[in-house]
PDB file of C-alpha atoms in Angstrom:
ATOM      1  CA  UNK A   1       0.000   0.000   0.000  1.00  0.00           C
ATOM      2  CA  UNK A   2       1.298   3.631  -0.598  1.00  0.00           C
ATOM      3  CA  UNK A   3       2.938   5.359   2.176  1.00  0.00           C
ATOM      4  CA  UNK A   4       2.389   2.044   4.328  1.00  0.00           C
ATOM      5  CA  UNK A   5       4.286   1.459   7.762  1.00  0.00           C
ATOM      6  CA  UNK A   6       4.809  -1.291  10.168  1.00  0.00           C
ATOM      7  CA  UNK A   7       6.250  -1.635  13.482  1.00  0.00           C
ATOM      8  CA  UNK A   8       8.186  -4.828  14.603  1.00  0.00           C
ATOM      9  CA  UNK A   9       9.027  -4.840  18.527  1.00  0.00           C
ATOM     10  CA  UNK A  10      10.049  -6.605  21.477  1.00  0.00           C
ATOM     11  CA  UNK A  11       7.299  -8.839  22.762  1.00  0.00           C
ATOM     12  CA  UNK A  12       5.264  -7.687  25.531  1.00  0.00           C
ATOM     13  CA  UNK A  13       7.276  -8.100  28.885  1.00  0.00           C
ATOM     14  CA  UNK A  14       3.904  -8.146  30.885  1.00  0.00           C
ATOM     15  CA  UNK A  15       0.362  -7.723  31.165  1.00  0.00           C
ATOM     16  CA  UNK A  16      -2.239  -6.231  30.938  1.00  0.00           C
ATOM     17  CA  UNK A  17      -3.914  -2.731  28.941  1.00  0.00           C
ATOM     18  CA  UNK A  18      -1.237  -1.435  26.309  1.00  0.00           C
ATOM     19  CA  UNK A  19      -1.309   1.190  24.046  1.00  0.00           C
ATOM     20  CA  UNK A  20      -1.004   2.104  20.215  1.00  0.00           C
ATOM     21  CA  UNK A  21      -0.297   5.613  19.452  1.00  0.00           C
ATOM     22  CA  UNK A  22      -1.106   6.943  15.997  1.00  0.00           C
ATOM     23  CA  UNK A  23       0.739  10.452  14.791  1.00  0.00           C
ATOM     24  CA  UNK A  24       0.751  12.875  11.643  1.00  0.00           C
ATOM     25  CA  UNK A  25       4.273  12.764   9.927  1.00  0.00           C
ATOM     26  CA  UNK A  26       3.673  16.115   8.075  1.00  0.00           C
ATOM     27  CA  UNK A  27       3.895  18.022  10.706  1.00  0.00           C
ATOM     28  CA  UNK A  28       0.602  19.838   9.712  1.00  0.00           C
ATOM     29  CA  UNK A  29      -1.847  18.403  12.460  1.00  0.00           C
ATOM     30  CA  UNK A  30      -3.522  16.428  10.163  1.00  0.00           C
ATOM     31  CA  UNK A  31      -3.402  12.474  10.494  1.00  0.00           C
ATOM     32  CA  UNK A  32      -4.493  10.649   7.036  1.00  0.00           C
ATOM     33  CA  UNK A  33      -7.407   7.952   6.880  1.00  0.00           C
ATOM     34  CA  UNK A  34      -5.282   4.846   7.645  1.00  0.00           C
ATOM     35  CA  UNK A  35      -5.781   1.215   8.692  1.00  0.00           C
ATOM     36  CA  UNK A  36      -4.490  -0.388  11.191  1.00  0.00           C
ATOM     37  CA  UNK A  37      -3.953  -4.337  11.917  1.00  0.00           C
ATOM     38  CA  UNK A  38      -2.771  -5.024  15.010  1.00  0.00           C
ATOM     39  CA  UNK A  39      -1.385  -8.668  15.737  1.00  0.00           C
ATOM     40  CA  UNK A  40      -0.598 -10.298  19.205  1.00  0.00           C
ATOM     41  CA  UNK A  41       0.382 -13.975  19.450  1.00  0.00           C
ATOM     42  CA  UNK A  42      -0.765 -15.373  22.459  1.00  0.00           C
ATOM     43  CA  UNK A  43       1.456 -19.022  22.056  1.00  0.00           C
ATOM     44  CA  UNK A  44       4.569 -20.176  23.189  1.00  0.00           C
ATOM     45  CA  UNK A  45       7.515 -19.870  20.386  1.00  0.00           C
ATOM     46  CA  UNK A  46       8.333 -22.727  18.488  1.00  0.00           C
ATOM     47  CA  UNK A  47      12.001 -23.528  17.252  1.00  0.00           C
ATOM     48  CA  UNK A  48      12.269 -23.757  13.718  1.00  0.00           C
ATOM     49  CA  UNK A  49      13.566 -27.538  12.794  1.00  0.00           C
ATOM     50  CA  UNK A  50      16.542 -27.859  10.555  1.00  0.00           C
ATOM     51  CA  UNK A  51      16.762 -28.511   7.610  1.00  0.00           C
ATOM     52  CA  UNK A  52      14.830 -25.609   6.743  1.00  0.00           C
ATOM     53  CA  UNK A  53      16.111 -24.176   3.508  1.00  0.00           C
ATOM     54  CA  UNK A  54      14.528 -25.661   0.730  1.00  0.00           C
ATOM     55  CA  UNK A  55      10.929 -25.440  -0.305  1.00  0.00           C
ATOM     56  CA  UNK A  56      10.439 -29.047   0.857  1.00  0.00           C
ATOM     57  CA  UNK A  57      11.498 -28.255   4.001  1.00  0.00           C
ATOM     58  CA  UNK A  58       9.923 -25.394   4.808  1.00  0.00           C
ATOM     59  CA  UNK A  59       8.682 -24.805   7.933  1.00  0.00           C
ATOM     60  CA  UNK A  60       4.628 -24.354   7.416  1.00  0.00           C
ATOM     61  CA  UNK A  61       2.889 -21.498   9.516  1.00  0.00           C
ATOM     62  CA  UNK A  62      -0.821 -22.258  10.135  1.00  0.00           C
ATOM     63  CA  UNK A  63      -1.884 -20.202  12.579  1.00  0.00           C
ATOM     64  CA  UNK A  64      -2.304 -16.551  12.387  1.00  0.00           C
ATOM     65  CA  UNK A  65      -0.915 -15.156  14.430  1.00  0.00           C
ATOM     66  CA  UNK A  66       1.889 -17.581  14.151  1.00  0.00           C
ATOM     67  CA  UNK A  67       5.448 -16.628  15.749  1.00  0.00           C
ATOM     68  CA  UNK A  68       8.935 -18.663  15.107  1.00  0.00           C
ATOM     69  CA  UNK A  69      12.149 -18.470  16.793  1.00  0.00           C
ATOM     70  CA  UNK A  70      15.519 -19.795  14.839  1.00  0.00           C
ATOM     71  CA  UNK A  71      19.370 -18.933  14.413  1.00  0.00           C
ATOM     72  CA  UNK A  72      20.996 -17.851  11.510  1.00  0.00           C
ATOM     73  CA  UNK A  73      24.654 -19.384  11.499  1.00  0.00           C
ATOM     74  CA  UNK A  74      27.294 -17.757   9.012  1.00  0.00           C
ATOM     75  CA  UNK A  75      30.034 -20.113   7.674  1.00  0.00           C
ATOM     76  CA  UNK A  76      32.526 -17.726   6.078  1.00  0.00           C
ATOM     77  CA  UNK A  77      33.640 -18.633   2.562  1.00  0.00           C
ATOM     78  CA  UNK A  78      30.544 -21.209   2.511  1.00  0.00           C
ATOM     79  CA  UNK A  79      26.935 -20.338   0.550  1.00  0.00           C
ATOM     80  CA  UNK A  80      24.895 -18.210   2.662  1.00  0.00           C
ATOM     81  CA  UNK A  81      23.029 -20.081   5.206  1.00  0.00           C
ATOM     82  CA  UNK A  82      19.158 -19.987   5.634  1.00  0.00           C
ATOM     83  CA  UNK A  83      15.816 -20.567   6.821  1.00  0.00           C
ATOM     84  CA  UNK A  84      12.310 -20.939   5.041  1.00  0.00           C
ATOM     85  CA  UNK A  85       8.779 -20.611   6.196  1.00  0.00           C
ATOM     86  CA  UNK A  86       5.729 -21.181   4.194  1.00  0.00           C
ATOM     87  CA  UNK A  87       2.236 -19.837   4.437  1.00  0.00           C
ATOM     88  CA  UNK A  88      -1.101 -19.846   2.301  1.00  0.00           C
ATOM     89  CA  UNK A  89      -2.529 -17.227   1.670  1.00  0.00           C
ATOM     90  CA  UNK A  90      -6.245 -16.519  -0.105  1.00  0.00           C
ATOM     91  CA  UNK A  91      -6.881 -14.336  -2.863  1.00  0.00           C
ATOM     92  CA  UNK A  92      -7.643 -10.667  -1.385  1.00  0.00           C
ATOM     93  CA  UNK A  93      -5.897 -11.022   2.517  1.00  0.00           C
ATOM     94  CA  UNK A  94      -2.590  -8.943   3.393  1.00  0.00           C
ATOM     95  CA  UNK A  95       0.515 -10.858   4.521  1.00  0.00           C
ATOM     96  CA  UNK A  96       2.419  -9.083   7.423  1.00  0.00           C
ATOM     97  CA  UNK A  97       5.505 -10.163   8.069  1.00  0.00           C
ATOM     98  CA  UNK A  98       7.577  -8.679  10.997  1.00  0.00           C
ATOM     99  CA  UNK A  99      11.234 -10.076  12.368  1.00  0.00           C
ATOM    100  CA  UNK A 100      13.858  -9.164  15.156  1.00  0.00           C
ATOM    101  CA  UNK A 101      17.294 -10.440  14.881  1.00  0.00           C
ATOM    102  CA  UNK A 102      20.750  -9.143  14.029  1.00  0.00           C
ATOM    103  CA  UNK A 103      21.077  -6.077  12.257  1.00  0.00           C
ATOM    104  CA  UNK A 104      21.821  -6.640   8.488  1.00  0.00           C
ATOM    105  CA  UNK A 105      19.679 -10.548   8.536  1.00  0.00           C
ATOM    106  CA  UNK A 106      17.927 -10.036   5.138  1.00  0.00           C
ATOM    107  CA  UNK A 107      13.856 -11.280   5.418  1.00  0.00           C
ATOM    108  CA  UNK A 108      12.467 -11.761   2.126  1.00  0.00           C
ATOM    109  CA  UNK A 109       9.130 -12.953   0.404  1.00  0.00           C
ATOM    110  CA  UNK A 110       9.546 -15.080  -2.205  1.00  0.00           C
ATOM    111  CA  UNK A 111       7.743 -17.995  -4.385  1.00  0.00           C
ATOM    112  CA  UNK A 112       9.793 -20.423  -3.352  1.00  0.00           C
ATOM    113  CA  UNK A 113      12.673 -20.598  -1.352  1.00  0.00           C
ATOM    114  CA  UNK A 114      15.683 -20.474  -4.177  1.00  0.00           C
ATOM    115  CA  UNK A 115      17.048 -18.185  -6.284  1.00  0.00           C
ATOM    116  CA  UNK A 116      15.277 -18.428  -9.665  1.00  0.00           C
ATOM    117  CA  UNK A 117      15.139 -15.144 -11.426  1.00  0.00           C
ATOM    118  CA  UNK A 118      11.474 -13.207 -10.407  1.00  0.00           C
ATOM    119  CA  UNK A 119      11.334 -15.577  -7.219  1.00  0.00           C
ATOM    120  CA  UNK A 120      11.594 -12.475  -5.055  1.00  0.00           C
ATOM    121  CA  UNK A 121       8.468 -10.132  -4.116  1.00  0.00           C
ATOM    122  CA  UNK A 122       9.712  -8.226  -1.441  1.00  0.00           C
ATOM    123  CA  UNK A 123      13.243  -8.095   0.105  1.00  0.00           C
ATOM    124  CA  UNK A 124      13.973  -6.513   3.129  1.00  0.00           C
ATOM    125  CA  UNK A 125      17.055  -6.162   5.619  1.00  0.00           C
ATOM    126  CA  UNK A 126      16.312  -5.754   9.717  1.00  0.00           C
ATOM    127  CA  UNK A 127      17.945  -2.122  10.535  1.00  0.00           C
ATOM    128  CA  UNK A 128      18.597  -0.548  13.737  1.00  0.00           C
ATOM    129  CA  UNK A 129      16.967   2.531  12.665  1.00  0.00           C
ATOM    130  CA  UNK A 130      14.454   3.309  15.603  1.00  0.00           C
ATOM    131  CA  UNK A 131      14.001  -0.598  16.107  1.00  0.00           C
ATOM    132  CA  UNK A 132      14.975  -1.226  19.945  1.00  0.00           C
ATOM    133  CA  UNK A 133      15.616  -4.580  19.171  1.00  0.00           C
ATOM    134  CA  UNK A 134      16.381  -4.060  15.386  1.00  0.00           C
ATOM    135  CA  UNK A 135      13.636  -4.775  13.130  1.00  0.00           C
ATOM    136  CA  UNK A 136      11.516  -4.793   9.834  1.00  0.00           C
ATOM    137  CA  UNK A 137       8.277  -5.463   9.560  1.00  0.00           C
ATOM    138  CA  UNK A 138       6.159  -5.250   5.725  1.00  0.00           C
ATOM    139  CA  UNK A 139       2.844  -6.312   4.463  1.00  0.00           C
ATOM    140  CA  UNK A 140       1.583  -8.419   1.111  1.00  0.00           C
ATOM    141  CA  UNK A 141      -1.579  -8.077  -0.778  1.00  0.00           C
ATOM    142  CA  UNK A 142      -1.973 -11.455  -2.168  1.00  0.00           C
ATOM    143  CA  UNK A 143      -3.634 -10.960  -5.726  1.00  0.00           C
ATOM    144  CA  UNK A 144      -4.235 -14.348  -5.992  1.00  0.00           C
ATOM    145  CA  UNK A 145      -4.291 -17.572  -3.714  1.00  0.00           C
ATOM    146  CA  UNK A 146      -0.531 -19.274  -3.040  1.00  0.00           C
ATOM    147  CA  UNK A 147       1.579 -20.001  -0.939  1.00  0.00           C
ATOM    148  CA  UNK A 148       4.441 -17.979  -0.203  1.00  0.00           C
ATOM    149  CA  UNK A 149       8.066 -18.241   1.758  1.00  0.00           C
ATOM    150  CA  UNK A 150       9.854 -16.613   3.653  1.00  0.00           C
ATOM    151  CA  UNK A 151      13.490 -16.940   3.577  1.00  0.00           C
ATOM    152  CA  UNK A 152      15.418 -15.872   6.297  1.00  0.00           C
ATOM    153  CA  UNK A 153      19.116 -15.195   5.252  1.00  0.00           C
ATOM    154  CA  UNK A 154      22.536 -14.086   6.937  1.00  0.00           C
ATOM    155  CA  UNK A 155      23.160 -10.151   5.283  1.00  0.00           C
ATOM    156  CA  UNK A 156      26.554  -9.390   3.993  1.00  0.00           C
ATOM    157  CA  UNK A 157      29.272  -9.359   5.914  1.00  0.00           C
ATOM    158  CA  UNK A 158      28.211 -12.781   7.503  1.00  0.00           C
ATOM    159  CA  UNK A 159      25.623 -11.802   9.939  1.00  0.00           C
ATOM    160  CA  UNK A 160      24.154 -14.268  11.961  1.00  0.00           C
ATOM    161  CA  UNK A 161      22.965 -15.057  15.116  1.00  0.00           C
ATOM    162  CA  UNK A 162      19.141 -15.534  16.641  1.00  0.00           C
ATOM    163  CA  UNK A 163      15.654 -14.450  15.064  1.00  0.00           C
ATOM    164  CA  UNK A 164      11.904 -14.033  16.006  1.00  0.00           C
ATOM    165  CA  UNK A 165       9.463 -13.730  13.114  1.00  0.00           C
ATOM    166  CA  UNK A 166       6.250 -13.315  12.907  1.00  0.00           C
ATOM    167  CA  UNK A 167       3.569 -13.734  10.270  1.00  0.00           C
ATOM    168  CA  UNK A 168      -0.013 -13.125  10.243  1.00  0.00           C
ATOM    169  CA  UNK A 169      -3.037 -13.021   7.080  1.00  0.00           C
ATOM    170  CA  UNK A 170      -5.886 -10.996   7.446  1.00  0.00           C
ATOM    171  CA  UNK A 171      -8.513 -10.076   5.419  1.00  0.00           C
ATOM    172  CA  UNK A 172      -8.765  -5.966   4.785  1.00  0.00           C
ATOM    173  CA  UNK A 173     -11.930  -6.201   3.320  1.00  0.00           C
ATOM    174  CA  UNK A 174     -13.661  -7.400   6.729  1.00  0.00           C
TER     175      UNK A 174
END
């Protein structure tokens, strides 16, 4: 979506009421008609099992919201390492896809989990930039029914080290 954000954080430390804030950007007190999903798994983090780097393999996410917990482990002079999630998604719902982890960890959607030419829909780094822990965090429209992965890679530079990611489907039409 144009002008679209997402926040990836920390999970929540403890209960009870919390709050999301909403602000202008233009600095015009004027705040845009926006939408907002919101997305709080409530379950215990699963490891993701290895092997995990081939479409076969790929660990499937069927719950939404569904959160995952692996490590990324560089092997200098050695192909990039990786891990791949799948998820289906209907015709007409939004993806969102949010990860912590290392700064530079590359978390991309793709059609499958290699690296055929036009595999890749969205690719995305995890930054430091006003991420306390560093994060990204994007969203999908899904044109049509399929199922996507999500390929968790170490950055340049060899970066490695553990992940959380999160992925979640929802419907913008309801």
């Amino acid at each position: 979506a144009p002008d679209a954000s997402a926040v990836a954080g920390a999970p929540l430390t403890s209960t009870g009421t919390h709050f999301v804030r909403v602000t202008e950007t233009g600095n015009n007190g004027i705040i845009n008609q926006y939408r907002l999903f919101l997305a709080v798994p409530t379950t215990t983090v699963p490891e993701g099992a290895e092997p995990n780097d081939s479409d076969e393999d790929a660990g499937v996410i069927t719950r939404c919201p569904e959160v995952r917990s692996g490590q990324i482990e560089a092997d200098p002079g050695v192909d990039r390492e990786w891990d791949c999630y799948a998820v289906d998604v209907a015709a007409g719902e939004t993806l969102y896809v949010a990860a912590t982890g290392p700064e530079g960890l590359v978390v991309s959607l793709r059609n499958s989990c290699g690296d055929a030419p036009g595999n890749r829909l969205v690719n995305a780094q995890i930054t430091a930039f006003g991420s306390t822990p560093p994060g990204i965090a994007y969203s999908f429209n899904a044109t049509s029914a399929a199922r996507y992965h999500i390929r968790i890679r170490e950055g340049d530079g060899d970066i490695q080290g553990p992940y959380r990611l999160m992925v979640a489907t929802c419907d913008l039409a309801a």
